[in-house]
Structures are given as structure tokens and as C-alpha cells.
JSON list of C-alpha atoms in Angstrom, two decimals:
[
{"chain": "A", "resi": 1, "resn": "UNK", "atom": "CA", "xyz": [-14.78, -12.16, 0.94]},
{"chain": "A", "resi": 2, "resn": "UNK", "atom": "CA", "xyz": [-17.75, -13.44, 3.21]},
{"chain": "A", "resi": 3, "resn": "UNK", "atom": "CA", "xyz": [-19.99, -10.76, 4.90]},
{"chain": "A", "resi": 4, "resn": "UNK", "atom": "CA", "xyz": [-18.50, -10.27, 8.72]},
{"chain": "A", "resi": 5, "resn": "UNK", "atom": "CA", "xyz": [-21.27, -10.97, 10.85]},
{"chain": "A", "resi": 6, "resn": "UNK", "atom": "CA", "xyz": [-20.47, -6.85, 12.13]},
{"chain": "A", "resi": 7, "resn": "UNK", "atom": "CA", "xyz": [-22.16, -4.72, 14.10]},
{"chain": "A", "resi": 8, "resn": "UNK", "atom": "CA", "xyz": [-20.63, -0.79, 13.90]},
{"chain": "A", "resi": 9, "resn": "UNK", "atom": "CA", "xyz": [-21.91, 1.22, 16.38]},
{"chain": "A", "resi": 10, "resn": "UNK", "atom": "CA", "xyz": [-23.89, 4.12, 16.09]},
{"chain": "A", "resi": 11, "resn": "UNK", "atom": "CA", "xyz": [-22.07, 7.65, 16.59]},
{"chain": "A", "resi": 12, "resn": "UNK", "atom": "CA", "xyz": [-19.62, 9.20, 14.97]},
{"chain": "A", "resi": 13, "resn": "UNK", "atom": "CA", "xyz": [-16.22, 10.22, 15.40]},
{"chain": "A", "resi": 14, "resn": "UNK", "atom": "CA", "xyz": [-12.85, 9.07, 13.83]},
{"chain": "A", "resi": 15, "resn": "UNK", "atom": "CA", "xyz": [-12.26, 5.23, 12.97]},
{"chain": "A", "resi": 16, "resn": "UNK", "atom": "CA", "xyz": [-9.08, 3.00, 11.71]},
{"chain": "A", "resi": 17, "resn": "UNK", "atom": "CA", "xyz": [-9.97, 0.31, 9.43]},
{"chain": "A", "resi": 18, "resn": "UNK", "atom": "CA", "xyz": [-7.35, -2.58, 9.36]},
{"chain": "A", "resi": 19, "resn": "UNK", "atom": "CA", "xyz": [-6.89, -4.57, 6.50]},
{"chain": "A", "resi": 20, "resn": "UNK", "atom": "CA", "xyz": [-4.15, -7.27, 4.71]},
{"chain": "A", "resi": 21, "resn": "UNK", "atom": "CA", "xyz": [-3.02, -7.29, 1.45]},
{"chain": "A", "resi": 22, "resn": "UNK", "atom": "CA", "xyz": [-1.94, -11.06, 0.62]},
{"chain": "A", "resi": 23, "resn": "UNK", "atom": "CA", "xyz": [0.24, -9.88, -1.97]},
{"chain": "A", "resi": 24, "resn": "UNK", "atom": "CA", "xyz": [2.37, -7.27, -3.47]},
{"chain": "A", "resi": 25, "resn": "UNK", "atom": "CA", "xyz": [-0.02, -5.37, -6.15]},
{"chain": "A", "resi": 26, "resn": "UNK", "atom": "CA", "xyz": [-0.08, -2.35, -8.69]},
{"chain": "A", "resi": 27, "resn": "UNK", "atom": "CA", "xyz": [-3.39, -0.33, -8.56]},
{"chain": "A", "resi": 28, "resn": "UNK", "atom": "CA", "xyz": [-4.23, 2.41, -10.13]},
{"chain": "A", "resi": 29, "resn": "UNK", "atom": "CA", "xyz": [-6.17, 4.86, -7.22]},
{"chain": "A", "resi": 30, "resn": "UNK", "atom": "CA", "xyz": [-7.98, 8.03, -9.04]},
{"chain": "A", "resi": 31, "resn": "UNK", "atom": "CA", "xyz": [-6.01, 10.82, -9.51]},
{"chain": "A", "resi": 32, "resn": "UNK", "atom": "CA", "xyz": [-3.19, 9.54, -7.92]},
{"chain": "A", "resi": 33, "resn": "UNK", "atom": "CA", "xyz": [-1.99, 7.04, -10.73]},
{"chain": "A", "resi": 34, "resn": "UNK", "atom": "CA", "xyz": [-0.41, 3.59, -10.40]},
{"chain": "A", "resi": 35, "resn": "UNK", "atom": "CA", "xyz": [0.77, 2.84, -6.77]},
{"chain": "A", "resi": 36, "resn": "UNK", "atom": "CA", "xyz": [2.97, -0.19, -5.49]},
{"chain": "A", "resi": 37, "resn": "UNK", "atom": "CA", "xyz": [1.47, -1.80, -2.68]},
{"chain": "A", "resi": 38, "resn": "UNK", "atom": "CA", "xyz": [3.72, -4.30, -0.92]},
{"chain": "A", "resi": 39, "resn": "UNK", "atom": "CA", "xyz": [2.19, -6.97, 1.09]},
{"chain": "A", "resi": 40, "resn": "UNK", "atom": "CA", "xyz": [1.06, -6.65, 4.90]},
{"chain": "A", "resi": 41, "resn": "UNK", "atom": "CA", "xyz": [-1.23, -4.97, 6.76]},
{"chain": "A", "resi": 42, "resn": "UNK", "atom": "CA", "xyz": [-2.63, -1.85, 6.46]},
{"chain": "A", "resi": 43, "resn": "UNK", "atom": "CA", "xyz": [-4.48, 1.16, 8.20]},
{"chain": "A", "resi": 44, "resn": "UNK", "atom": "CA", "xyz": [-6.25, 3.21, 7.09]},
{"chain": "A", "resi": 45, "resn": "UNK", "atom": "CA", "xyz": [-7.40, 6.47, 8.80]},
{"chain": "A", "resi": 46, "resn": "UNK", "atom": "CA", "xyz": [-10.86, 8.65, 8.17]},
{"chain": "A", "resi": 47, "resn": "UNK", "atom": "CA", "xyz": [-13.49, 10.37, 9.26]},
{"chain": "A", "resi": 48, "resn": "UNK", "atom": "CA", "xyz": [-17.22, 9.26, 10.65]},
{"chain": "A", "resi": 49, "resn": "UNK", "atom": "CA", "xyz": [-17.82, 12.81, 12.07]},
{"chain": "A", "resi": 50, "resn": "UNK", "atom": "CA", "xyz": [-20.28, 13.46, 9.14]},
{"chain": "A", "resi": 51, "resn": "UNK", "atom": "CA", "xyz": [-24.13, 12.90, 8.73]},
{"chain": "A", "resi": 52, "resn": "UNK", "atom": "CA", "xyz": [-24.00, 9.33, 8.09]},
{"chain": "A", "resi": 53, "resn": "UNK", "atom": "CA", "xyz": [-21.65, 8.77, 11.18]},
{"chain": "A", "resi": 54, "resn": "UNK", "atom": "CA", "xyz": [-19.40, 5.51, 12.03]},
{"chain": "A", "resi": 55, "resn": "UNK", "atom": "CA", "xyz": [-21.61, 4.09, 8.43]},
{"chain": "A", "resi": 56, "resn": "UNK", "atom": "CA", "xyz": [-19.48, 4.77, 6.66]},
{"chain": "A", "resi": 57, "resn": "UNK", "atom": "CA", "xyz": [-17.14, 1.88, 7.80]},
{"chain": "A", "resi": 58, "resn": "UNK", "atom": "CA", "xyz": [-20.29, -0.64, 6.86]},
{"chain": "A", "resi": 59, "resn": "UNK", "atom": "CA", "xyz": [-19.67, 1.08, 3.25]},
{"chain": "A", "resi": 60, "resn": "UNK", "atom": "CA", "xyz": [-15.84, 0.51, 3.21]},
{"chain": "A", "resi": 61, "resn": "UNK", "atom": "CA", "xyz": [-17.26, -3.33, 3.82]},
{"chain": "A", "resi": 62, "resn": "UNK", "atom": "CA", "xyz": [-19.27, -3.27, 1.25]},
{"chain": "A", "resi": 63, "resn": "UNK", "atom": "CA", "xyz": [-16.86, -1.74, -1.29]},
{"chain": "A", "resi": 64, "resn": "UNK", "atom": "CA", "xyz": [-13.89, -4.71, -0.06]},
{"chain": "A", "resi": 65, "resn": "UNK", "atom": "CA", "xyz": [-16.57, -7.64, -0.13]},
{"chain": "A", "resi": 66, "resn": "UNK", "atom": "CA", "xyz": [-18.00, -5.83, -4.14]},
{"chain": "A", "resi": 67, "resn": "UNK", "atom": "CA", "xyz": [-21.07, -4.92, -3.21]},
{"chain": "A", "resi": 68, "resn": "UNK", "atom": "CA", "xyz": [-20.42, -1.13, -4.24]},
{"chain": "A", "resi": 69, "resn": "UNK", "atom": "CA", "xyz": [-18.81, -0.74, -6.99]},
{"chain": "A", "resi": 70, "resn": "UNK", "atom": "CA", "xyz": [-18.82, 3.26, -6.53]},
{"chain": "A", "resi": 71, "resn": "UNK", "atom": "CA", "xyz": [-15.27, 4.83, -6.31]},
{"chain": "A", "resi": 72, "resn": "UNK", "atom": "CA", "xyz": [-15.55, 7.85, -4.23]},
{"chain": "A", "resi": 73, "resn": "UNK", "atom": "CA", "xyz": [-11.86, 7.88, -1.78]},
{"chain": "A", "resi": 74, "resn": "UNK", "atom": "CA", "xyz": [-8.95, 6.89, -2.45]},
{"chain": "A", "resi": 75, "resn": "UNK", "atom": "CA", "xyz": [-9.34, 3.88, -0.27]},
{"chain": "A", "resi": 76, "resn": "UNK", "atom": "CA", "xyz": [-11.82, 2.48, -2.63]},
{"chain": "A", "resi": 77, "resn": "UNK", "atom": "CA", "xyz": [-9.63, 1.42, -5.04]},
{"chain": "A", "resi": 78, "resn": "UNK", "atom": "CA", "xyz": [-7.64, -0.51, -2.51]},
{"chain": "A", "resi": 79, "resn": "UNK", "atom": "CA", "xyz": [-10.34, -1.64, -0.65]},
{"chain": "A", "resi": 80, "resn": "UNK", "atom": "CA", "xyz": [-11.27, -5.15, -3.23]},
{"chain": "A", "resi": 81, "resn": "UNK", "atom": "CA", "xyz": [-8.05, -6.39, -3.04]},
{"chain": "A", "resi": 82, "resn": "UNK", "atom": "CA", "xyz": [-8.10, -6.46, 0.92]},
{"chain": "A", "resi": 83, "resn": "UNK", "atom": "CA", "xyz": [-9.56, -8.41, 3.41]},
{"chain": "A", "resi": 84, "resn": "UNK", "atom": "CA", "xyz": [-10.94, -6.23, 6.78]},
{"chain": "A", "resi": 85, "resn": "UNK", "atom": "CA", "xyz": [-9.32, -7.61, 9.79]},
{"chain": "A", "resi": 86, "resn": "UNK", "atom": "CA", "xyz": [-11.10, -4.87, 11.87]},
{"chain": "A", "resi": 87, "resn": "UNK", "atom": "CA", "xyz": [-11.61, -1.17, 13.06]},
{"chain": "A", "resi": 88, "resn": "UNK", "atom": "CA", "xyz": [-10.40, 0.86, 15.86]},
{"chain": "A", "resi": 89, "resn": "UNK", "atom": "CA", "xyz": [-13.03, 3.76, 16.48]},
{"chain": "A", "resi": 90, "resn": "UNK", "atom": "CA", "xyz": [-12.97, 6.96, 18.36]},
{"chain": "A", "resi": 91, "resn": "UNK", "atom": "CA", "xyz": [-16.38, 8.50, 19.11]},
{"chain": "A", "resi": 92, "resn": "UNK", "atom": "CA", "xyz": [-15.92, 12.24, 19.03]},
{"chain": "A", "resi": 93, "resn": "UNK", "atom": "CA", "xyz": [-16.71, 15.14, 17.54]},
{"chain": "A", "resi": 94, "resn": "UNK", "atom": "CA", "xyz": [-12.82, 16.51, 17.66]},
{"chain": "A", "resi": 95, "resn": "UNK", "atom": "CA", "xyz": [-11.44, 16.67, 14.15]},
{"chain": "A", "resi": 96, "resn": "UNK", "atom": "CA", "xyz": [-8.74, 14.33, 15.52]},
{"chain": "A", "resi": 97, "resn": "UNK", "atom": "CA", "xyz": [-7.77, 12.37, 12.03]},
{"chain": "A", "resi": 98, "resn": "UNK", "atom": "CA", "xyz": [-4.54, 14.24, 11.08]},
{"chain": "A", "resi": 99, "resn": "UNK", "atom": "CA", "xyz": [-3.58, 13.98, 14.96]},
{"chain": "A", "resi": 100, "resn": "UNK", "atom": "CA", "xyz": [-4.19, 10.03, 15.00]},
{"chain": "A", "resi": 101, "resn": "UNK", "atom": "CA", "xyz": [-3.26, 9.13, 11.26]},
{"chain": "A", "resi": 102, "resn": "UNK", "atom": "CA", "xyz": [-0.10, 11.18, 12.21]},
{"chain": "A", "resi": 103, "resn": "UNK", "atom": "CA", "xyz": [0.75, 9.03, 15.30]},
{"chain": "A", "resi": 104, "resn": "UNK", "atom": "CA", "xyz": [0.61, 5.78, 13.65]},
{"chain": "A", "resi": 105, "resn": "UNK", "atom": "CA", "xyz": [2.67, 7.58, 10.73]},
{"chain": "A", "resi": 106, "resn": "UNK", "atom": "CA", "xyz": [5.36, 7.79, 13.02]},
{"chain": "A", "resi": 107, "resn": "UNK", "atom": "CA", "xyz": [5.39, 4.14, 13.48]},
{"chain": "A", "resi": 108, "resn": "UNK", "atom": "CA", "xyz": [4.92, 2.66, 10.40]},
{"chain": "A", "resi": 109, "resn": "UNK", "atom": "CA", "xyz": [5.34, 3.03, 6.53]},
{"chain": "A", "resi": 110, "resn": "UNK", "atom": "CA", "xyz": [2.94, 5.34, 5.23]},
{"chain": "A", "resi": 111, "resn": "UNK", "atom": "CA", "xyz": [2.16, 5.22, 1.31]},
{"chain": "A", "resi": 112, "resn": "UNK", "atom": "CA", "xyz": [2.76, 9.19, 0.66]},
{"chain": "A", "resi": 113, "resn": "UNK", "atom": "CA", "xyz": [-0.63, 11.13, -0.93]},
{"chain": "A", "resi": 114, "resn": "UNK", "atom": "CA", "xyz": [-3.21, 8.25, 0.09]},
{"chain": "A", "resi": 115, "resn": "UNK", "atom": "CA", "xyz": [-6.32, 9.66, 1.69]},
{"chain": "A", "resi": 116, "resn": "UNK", "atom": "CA", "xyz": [-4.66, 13.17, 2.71]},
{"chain": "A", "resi": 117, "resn": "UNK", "atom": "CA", "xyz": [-5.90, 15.12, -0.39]},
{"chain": "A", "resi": 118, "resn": "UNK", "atom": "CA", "xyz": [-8.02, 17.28, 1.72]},
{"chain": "A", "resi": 119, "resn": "UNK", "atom": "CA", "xyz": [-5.69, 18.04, 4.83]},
{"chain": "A", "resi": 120, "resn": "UNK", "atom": "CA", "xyz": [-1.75, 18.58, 4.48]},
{"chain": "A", "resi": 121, "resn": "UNK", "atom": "CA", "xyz": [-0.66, 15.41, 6.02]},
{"chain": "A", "resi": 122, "resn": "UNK", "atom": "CA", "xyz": [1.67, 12.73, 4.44]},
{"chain": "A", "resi": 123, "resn": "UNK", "atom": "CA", "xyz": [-0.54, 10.17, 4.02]},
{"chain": "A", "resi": 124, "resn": "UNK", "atom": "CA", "xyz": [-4.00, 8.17, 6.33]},
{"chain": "A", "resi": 125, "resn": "UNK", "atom": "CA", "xyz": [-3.16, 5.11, 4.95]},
{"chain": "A", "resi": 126, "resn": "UNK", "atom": "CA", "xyz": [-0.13, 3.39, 6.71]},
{"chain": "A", "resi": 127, "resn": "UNK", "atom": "CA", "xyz": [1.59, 0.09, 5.90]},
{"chain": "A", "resi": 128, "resn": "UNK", "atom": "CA", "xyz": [3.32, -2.49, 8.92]},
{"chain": "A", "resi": 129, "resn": "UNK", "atom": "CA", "xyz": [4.07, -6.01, 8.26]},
{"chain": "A", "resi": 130, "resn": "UNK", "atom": "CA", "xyz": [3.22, -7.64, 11.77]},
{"chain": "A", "resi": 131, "resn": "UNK", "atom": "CA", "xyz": [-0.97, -7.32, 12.56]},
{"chain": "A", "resi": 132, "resn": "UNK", "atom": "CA", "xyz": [-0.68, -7.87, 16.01]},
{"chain": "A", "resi": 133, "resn": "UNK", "atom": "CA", "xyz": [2.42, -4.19, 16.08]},
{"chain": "A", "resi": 134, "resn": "UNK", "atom": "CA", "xyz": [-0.10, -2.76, 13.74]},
{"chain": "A", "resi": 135, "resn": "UNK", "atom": "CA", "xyz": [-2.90, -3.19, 16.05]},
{"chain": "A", "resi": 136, "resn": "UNK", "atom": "CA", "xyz": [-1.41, -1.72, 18.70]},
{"chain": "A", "resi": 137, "resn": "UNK", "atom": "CA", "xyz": [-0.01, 1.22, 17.09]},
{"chain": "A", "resi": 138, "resn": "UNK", "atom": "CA", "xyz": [-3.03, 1.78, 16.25]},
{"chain": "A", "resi": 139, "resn": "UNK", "atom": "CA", "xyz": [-5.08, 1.20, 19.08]},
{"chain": "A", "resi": 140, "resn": "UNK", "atom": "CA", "xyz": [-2.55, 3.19, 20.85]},
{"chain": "A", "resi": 141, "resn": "UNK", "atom": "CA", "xyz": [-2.60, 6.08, 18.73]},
{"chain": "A", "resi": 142, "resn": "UNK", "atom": "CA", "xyz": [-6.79, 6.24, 19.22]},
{"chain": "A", "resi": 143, "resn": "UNK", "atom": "CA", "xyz": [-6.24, 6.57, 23.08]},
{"chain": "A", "resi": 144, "resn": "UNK", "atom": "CA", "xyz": [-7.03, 10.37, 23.48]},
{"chain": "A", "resi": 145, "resn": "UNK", "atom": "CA", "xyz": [-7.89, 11.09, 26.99]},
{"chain": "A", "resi": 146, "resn": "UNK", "atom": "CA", "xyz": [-11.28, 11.61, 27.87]},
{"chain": "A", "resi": 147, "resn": "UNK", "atom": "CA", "xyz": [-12.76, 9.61, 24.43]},
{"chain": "A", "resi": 148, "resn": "UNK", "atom": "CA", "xyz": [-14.42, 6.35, 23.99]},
{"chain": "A", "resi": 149, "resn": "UNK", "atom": "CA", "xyz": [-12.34, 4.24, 21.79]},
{"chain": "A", "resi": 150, "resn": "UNK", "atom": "CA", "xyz": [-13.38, 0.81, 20.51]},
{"chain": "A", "resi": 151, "resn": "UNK", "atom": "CA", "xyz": [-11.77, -1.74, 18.50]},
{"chain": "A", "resi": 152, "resn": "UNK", "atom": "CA", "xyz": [-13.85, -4.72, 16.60]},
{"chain": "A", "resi": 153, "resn": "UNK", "atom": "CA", "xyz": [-11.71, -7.44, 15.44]},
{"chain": "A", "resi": 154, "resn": "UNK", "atom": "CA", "xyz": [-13.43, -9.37, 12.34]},
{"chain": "A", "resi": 155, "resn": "UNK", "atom": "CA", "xyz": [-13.73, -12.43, 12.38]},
{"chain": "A", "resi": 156, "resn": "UNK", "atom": "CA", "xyz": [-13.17, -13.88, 8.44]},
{"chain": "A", "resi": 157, "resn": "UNK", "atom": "CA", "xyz": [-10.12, -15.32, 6.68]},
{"chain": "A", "resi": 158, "resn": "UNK", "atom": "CA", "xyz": [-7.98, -15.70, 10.14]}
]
């Protein structure tokens, strides 16, 4: 994957990183064991409210593109076999991630367990096969009143 020539903002709050899988793929994630992943396009929900702030998206980067090799979240394991196709962020310090990974749930296809091992939600990583319905599920689901949201489209492997 080349480097997206990215700039995340500064602040923190809760973000939506977008991402396609070319093709159908078996990967083993942690704990969780061997999970199908069909094709498409993919969001995936977390938090930026901690000390490192909206960073942690230039991290996610660096895990898809193999810079980091560490596997920390479940998302990591996906994360190499995905290109970024960009990030919807919400800067606040609500803990709004259940309430916005929830939203796009009820849209889409969400792979059951992934990224909700700390909260009782279904799953914060969600599956659609269209980018363009993805990206506005999700951009929808990030329009809290009241909050800046932001979405950066990337710019590689269109």
C-alpha cells in the first residue's frame, strides 16, 4: 500500500475508518479465532477519546501499509489485508462509539464479536458492498447535533 499523503487532525473524539477488502479471506483475529471475511467495504468504529487522541488512526495506517507489526485490537489483524479508503471523525469527548457503531449496524452487515470486546454491542466493525452507501451510512450515523464531524477521503488505489 503507498503512504496516503494524510493529514489527521489533532483532537480527539470518535472516528470511522473505511476500508476494502479485494477479496473474500480467512483470518485468524486474536482471541476470536478464524473469521470469514467476504469482500467489500468495511467500517470500522473506535475510539480517539484517549491520550494519544485522533493518532491513533495514523497507527491503524501504519499497521494496513506494515509498518507496525504490533497486534493490539482486533482490527489489527484485518487491517494488512485492506486498503484505507478514508475516515469519518467526530471530535468529542461523548463516549458516543456504541451509539454510532450501532447506527451503521442497523444498516449494514456487521461481523458479530469484532472490536466490541469491551462494551456489549454486536460488533464496530460493519461490512456493505457499495462504498459510496457505506459512506453515507456512515457519515450519516457521525452527524450528532452540536459535534464537528469530518470525513477525509484517501486518495490511493481508486
Amino acid at each position: 500500500m503507498n503512504d496516503p499523503d494524510i493529514t489527521i487532525p489533532k483532537g480527539r473524539g470518535i472516528y470511522s475508518l473505511l476500508l476494502e477488502l479485494k477479496k473474500d479471506m480467512c483470518i485468524t483475529v486474536g482471541a476470536l479465532g478464524e473469521i470469514k471475511f467476504p469482500a467489500g467495504y468495511y467500517s470500522y468504529t473506535g475510539s480517539a477519546r484517549g491520550g494519544g487522541g485522533f493518532g491513533r488512526i495514523r497507527r491503524h495506517l501504519d499497521v494496513a501499509a506494515g509498518r507496525n507489526p504490533t497486534r493490539r485490537w482486533h482490527i489489527d489483524y484485518l487491517l494488512p489485508h485492506t486498503i484505507p479508503k478514508g475516515v469519518v471523525m467526530t471530535t468529542t469527548d461523548q463516549d458516543l462509539e456504541c451509539q454510532i457503531s450501532e447506527t451503521i449496524g442497523s444498516h449494514t452487515e456487521t461481523i458479530h464479536r469484532f472490536g466490541s470486546s469491551d462494551c456489549s454491542c454486536t460488533g464496530h466493525l460493519h461490512l456493505e458492498r457499495e462504498i459510496e452507501k457505506l459512506v453515507r451510512i456512515v457519515t450519516n450515523a457521525h452527524d450528532i447535533k452540536g459535534l464537528f464531524k469530518n470525513f477525509i477521503p484517501f486518495n490511493i488505489h481508486v
